[in-house]
Coordinates of C-alpha atoms and ligand atoms in Angstrom, one line a residue:
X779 CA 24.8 -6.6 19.6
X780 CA 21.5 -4.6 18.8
X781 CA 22.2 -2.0 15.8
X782 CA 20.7 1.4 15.8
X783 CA 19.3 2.1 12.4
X784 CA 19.0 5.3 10.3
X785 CA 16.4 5.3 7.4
X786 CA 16.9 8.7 5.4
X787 CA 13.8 9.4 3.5
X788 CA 9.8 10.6 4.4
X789 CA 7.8 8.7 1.8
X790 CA 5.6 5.5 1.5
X791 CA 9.2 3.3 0.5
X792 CA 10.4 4.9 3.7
X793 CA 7.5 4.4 6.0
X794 CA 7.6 0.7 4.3
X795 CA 11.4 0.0 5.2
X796 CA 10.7 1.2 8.8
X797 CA 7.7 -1.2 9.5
X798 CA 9.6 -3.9 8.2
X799 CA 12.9 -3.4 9.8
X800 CA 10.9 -2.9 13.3
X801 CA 10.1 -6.3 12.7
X802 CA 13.9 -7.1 13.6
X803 CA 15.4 -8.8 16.9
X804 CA 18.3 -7.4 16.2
X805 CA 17.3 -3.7 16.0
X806 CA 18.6 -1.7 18.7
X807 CA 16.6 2.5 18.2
X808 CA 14.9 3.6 14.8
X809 CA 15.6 6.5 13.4
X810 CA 14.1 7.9 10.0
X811 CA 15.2 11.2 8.7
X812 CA 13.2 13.2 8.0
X813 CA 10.0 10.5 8.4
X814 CA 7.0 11.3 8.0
X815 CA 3.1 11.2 10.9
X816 CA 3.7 7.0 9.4
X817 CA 7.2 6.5 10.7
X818 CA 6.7 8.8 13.4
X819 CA 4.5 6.0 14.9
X820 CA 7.2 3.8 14.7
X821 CA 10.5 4.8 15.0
X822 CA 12.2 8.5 15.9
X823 CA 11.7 11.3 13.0
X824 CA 14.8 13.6 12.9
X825 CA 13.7 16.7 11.7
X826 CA 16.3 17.8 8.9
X827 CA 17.5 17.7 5.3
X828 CA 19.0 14.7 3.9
X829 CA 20.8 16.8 1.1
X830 CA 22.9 18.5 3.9
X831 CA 25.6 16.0 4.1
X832 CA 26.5 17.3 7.4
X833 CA 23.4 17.0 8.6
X834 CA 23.4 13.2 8.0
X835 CA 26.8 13.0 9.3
X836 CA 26.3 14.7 12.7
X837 CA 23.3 12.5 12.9
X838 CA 25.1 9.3 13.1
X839 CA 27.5 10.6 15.6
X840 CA 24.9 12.6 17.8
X841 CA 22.3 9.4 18.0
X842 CA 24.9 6.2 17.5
X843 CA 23.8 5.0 14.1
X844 CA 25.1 1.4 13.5
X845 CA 23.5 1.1 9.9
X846 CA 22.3 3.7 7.3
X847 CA 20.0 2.4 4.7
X848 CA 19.1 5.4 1.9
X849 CA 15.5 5.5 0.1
X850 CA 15.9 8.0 -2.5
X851 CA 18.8 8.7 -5.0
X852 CA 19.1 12.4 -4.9
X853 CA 21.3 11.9 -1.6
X854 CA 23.1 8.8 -3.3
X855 CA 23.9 11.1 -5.7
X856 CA 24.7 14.0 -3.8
X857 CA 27.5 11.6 -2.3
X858 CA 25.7 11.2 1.1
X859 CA 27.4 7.7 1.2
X860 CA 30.8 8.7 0.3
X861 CA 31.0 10.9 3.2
X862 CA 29.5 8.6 6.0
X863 CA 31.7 6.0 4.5
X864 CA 34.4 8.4 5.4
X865 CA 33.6 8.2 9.0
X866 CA 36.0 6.8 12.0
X867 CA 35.9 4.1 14.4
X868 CA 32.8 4.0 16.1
X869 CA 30.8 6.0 14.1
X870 CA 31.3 4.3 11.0
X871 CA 28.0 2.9 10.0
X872 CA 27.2 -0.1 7.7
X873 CA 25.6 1.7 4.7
X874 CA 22.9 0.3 2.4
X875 CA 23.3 2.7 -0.9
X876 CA 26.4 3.4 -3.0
X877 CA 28.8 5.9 -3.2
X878 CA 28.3 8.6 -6.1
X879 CA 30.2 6.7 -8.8
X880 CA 28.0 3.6 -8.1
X881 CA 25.2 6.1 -8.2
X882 CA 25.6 7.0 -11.5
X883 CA 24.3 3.7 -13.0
X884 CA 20.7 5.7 -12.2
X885 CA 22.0 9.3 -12.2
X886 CA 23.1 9.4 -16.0
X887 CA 21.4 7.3 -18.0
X888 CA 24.1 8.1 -20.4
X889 CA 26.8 6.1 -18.0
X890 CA 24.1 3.4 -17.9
X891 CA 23.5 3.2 -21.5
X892 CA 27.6 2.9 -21.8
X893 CA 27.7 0.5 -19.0
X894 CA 25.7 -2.0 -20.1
X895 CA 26.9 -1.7 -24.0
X896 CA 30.3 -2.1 -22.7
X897 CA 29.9 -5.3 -20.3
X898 CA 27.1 -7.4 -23.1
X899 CA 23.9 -6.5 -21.1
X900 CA 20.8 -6.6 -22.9
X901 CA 19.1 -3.1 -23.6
X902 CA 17.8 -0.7 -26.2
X903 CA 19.9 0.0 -29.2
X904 CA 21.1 3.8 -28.5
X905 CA 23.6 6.8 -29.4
X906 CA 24.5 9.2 -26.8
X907 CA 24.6 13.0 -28.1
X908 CA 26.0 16.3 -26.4
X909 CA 24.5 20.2 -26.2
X910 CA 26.8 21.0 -29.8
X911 CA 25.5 17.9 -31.7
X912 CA 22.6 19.0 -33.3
X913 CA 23.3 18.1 -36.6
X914 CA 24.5 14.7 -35.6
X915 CA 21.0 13.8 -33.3
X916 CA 18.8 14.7 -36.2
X917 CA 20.9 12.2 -38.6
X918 CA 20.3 9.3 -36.3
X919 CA 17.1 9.9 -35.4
X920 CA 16.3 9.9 -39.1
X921 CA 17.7 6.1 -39.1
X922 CA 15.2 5.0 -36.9
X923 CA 11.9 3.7 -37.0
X924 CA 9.4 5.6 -34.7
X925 CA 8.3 5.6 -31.5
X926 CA 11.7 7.3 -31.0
X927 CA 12.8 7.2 -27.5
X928 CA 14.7 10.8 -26.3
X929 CA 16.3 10.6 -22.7
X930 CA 17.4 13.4 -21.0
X931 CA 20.8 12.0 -19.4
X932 CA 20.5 13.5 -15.9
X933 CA 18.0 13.2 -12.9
X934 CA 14.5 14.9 -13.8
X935 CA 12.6 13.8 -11.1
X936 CA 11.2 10.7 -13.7
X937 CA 9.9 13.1 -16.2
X938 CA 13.1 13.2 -18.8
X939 CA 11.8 10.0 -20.8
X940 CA 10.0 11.4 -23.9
X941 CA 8.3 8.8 -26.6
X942 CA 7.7 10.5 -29.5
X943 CA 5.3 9.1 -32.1
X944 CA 6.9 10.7 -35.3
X945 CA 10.0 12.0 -36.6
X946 CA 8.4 15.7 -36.7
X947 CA 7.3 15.1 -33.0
X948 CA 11.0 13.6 -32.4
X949 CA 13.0 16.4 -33.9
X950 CA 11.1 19.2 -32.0
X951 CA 12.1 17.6 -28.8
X952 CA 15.3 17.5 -29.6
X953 CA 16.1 20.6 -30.2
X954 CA 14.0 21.8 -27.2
X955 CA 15.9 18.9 -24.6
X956 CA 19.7 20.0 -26.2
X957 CA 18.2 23.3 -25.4
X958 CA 17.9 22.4 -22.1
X959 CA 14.6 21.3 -21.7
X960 CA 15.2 19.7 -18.3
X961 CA 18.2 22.1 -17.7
X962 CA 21.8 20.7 -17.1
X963 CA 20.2 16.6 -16.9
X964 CA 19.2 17.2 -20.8
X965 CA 21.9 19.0 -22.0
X966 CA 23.5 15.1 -22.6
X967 CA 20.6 13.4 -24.9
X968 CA 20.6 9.5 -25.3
X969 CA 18.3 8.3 -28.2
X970 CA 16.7 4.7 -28.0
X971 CA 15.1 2.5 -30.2
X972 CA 11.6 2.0 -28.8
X973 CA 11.1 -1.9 -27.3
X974 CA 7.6 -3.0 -27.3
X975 CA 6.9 -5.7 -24.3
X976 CA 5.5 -5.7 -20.5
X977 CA 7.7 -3.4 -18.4
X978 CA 8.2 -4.7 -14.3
X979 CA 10.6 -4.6 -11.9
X980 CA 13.6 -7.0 -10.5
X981 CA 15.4 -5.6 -7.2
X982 CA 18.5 -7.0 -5.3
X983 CA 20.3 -6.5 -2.5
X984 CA 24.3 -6.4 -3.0
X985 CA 27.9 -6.1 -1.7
X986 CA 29.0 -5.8 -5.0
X987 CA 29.8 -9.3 -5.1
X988 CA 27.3 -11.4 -3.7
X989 CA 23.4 -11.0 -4.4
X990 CA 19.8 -11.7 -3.2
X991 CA 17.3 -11.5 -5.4
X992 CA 14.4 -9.9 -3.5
X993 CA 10.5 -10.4 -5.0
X994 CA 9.8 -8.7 -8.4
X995 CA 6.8 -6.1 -8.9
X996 CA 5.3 -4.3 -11.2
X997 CA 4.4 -1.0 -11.0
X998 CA 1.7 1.6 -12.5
X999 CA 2.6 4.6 -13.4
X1000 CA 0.2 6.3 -15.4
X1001 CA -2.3 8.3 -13.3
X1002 CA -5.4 7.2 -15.2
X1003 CA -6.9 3.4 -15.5
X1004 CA -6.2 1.0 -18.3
X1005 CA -2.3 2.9 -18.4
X1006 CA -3.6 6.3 -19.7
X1007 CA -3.2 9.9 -18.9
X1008 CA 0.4 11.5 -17.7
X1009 CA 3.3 9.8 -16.1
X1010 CA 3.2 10.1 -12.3
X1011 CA 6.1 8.9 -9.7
X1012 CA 4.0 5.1 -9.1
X1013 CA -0.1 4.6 -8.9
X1014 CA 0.5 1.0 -7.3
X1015 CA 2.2 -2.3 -7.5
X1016 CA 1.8 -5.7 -7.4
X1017 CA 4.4 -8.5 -6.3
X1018 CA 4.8 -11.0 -7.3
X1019 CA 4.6 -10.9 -11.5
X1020 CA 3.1 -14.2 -13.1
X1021 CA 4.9 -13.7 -16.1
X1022 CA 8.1 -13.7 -13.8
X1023 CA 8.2 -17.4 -14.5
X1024 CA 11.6 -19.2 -13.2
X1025 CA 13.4 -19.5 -16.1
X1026 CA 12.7 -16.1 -17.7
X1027 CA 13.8 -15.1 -13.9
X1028 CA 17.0 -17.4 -14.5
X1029 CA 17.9 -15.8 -17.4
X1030 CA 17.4 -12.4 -15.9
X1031 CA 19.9 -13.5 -13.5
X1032 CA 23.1 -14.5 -15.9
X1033 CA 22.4 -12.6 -18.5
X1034 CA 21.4 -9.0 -16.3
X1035 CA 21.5 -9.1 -12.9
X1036 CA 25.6 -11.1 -12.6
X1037 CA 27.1 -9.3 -15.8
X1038 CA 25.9 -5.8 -14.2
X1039 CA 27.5 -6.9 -10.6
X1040 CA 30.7 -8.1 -12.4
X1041 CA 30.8 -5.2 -14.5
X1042 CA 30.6 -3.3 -11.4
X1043 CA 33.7 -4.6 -10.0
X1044 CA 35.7 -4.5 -13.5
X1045 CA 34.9 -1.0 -13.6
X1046 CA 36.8 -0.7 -9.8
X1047 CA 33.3 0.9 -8.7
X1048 CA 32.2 -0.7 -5.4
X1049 CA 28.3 -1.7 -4.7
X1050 CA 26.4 -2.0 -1.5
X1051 CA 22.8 -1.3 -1.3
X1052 CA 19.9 -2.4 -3.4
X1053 CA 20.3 -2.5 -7.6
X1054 CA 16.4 -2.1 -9.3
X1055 CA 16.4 -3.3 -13.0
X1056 CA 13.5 -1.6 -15.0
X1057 CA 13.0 -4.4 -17.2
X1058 CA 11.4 -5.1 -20.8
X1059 CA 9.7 -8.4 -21.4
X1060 CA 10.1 -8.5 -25.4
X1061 CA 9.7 -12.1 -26.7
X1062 CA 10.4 -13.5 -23.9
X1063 CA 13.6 -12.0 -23.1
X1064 CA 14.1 -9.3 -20.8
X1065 CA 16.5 -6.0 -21.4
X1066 CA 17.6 -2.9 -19.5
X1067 CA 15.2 0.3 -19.5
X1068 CA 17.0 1.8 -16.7
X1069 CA 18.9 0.9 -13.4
X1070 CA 18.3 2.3 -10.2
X1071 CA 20.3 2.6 -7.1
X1072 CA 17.6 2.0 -4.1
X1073 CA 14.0 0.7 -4.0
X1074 CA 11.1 2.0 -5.9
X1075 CA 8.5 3.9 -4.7
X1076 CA 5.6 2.4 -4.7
X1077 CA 7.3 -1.2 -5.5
X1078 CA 8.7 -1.2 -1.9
X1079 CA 5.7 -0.9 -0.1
X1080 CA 4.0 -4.7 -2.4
X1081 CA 7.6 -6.3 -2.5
X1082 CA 8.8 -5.6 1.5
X1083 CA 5.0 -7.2 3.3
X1084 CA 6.2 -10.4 1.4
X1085 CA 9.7 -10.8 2.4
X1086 CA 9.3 -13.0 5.9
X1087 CA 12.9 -12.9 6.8
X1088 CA 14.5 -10.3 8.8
X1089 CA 15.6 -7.6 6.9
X1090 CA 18.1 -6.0 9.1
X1091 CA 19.7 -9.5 9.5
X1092 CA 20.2 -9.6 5.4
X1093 CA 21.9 -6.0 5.9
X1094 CA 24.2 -7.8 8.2
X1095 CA 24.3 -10.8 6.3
X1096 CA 25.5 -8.3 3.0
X1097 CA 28.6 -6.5 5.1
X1098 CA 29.6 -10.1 6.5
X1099 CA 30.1 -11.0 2.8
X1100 CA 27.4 -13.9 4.0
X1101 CA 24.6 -13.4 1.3
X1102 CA 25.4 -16.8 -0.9
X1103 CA 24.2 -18.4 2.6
X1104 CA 21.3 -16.3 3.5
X1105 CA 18.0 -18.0 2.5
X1106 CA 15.3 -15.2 1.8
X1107 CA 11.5 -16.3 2.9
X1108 CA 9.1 -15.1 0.9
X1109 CA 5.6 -15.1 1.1
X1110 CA 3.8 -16.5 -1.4
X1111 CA 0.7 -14.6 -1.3
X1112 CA 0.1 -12.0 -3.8
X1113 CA 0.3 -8.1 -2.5
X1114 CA -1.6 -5.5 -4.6
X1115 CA -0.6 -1.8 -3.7
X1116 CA -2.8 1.3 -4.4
X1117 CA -1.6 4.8 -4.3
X1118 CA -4.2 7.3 -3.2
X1119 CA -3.1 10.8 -4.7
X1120 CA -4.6 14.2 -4.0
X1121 CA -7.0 15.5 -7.2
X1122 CA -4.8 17.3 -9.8
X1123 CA -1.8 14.9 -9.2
X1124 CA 0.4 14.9 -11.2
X1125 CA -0.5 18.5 -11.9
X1126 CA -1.1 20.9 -9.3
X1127 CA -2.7 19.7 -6.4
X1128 CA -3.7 21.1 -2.9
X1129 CA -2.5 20.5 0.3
X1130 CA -3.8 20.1 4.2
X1131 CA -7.0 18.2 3.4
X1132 CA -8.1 16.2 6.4
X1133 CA -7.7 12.8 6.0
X1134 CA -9.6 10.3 8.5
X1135 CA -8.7 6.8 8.5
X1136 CA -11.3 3.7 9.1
X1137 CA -11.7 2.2 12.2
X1138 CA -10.7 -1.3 11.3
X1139 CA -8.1 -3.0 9.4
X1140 CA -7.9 -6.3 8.1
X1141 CA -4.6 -8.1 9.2
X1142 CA -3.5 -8.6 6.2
X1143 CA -3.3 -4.7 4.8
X1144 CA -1.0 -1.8 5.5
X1145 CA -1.2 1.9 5.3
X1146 CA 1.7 3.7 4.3
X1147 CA 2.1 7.2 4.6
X1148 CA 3.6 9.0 1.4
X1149 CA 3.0 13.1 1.7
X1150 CA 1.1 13.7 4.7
X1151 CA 2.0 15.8 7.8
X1152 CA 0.2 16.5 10.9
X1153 CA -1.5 20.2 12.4
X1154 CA -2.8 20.0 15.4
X1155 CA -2.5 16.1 15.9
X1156 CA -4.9 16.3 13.0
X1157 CA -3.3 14.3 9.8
X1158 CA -3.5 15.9 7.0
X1159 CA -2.4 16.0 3.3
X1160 CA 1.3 17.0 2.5
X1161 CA 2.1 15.8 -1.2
X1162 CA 0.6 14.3 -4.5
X1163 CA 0.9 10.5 -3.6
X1164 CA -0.8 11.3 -0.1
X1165 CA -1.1 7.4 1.2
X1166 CA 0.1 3.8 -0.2
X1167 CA -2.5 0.8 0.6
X1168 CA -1.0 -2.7 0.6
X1169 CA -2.9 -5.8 1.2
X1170 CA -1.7 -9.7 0.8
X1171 CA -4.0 -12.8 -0.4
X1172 CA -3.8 -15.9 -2.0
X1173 CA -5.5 -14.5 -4.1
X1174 CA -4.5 -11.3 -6.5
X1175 CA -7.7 -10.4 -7.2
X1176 CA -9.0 -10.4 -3.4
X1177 CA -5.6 -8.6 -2.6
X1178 CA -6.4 -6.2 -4.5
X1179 CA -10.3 -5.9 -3.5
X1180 CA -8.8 -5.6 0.1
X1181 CA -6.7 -2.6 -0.7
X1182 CA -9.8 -0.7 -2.8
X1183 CA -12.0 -1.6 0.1
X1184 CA -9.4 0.4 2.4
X1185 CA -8.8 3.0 -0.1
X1186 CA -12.5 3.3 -0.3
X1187 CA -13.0 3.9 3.2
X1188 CA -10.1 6.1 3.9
X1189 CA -11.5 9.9 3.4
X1190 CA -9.9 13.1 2.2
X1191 CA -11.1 15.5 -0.3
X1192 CA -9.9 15.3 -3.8
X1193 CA -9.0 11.7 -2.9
X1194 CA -8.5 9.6 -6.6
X1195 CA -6.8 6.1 -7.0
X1196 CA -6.9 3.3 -9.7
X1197 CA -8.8 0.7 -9.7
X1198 CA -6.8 -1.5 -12.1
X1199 CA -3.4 -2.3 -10.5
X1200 CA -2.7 -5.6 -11.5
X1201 CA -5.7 -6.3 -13.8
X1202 CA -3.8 -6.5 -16.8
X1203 CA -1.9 -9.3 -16.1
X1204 CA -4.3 -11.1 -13.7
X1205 CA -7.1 -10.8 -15.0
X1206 CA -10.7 -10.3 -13.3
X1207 CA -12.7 -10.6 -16.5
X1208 CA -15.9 -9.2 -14.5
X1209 CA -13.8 -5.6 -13.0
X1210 CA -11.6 -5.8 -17.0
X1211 CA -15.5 -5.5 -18.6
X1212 CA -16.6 -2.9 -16.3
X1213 CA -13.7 -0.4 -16.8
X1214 CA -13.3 -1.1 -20.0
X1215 CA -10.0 -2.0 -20.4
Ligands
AMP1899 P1 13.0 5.4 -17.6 O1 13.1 6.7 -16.9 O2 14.3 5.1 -18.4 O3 12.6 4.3 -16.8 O4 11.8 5.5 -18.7 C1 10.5 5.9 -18.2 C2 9.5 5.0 -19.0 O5 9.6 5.2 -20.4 C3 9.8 3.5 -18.8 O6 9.2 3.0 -17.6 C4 9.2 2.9 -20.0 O7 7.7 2.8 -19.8 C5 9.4 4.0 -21.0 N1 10.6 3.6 -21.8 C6 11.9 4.0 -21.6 N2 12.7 3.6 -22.5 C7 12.0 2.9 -23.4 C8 12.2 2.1 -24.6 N3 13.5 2.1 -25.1 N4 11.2 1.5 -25.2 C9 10.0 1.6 -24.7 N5 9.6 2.3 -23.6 C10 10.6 2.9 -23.0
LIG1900 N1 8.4 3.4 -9.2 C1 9.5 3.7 -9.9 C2 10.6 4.3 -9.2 O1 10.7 4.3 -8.0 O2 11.5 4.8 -9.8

């Protein structure tokens, strides 16, 4: 029977998830809430907020929703998936996202930090602190040898990470993040000994059981080239990750990926969605920066053009308890992602610039829609990542020409991108010697 799908979201990942899921015979009606002018050409928007739990639920009822996969975690957090889990009979939807308590592994780092010290998973060395424990956060900071890594425990929107190149520099920012420098998500501080390696990214899908692993990426997320400049939510991707080689992905597996599944289930916390390890490559061994409970943004858009097999039939394949049997096809070809932001991102930025698209596309490239909104049929700018630009070749280096060609041609005022995703680790000596990096 064909499955009516709910996608809750309105960014790039979301847009991303749609196209491919579209893909599906076994797709019954789309529906992405609240979408974006990018899913809107594919699939139903459902104008509403995906914080108001209600909302969701009513949603499922009113339009028949079979399956509900979640892009971001603030609802996963919120406990969007306890509720619809909580639903009767017909209504009750096959969901692709955990419950709050499975949410945590993302939404306090200090849960994560305790997690994965508790079931033997690789990660930073680290001491969890509280609002009254001043005294006790200077004395361990002290012990280590900068940079000195400061956390804010709780969800701040990717900005509560603070690397701090001294111990002067280090003790400042603790007393301003106990303080409550991020509010409430700071007011629990974990501090980390700083790893130095090559960060990427290593997603599956689970049932809290079974696993597949889905292609790895790498993402960007400094605004400026050669990894400069502030932190911003992604400036592009790459999938898949040459360094990823099998047996460093092997070990990834029993020493990361199973332990944190198993530890899931000793823990009585059930899993069903996607699991995203934020690795470090130190030495050839990986550890645990951080876990998140969906897809990245903009890792999605370079990792879902190269998965070939049906998507929806992998959901089905997770609640079935089927995945050991599910073969994932996976292209081979290399896809290079690049974010095109609005000037000022990630500081302030305007809005409702007309954007115009080119005439022609190659085959092989995708545009994503990440903040943009329509006025007058007339598409325009909505956000500070405005568009993602995806394109898959043999080669990396053409994959990514393909998607600066695009980004090139597509217009809107203020327009800025990078021109280096994926240049650091393949390298294009000629584009390397003219940036500079
Ligand atoms: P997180 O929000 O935990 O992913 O951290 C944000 C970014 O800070 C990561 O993507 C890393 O680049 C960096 N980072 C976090 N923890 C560490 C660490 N212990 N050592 C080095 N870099 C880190
Ligand atoms: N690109 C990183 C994230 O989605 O958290």
């Amino acid at each position: 029977m064909k499955k009516n799908v709910l996608i809750l979201g309105s960014g790039a990942r979301e847009h991303a998830l749609a196209l491919k899921i579209l893909q599906s015979d076994l797709l019954g009606q789309l529906f992405v809430m609240p979408g974006n002018p990018g899913t809107m050409s594919v699939a139903l928007n459902i104008p509403g907020d995906i914080m108001d739990i209600h909302a969701v639920v009513n949603t499922v009822r009113e339009f028949d929703i079979d399956l509900v996969v979640c892009g971001p975690e603030a609802p996963l957090d919120a406990g969007i998936m306890d509720a619809l889990s909580k639903m009767e009979g017909k209504y009750k939807p096959i969901l692709i996202g955990p419950t709050q308590a499975g949410a945590q592994l993302e939404s306090s780092k200090a849960f994560a930090k305790t997690f994965m010290q508790k079931h033997g998973i690789p990660t930073a060395t680290y001491k969890i602190f509280q609002k009254n424990q001043l005294d006790e956060a200077m004395e361990f900071c002290s012990t280590l040898v900068p940079p000195i890594v400061l956390k804010a425990s709780g969800l701040a929107a990717g900005k509560g990470v603070i690397i701090c190149e001294d111990h002067m520099e280090a003790e400042r920012e603790i007393i301003a993040m106990l303080s409550g420098k991020f509010g409430s998500a700071s007011e629990t501080l974990v501090i980390e000994e700083f790893m130095n390696g090559i960060e990427f990214s290593v997603f599956v899908l689970t049932n809290g059981n079974q696993y597949v692993l889905l292609p790895e990426a790498k993402d960007y997320k400094r605004i400026g080239e050669g990894d400069t400049g502030l932190n911003t939510g992604g400036m592009g991707a790459i999938s898949p990750v040459p360094f990823a080689s099998p047996s460093l992905m092997k070990s990834i597996c029993t020493e990361i990926i199973e332990p944190s599944i198993k530890g899931l289930q000793e823990d009585g916390i059930p899993y069903q969605g996607f699991l995203f390890f934020g690795l470090m490559v130190v030495d050839q061994q990986a550890k645990v920066i951080e876990y998140n409970c969906r897809l990245g943004d903009p890792e999605t858009e370079a990792i879902l053009p190269r998965i070939q097999s049906d998507l929806l039939a992998l959901f089905l394949a997770m609640n079935a308890h089927k995945l050991d049997s599910f073969a994932l096809e996976i292209d081979p070809r290399t896809a290079a992602t690049v974010v095109l932001a609005s000037g000022g991102y990630p500081g302030h930025f305007p809005k409702g610039k007309t954007i115009k698209f080119p005439d022609q596309m190659a085959a092989e490239s995708y545009i994503f829609h990440a903040g943009t909104r329509t006025e007058d049929y007339i598409l325009k700018s909505n956000g500070g990542r405005v568009l993602a630009i995806t394109s898959l070749h043999e080669s990396p280096t053409e994959a990514l020409n393909l998607s600066l060609h695009l980004a090139d041609q597509v217009q809107f005022e203020g327009k800025y991108f990078r021109r280096d995703i994926g240049l650091d680790v393949y390298p294009d000596k000629r584009r390397s010697d003219e940036l500079n990096i």
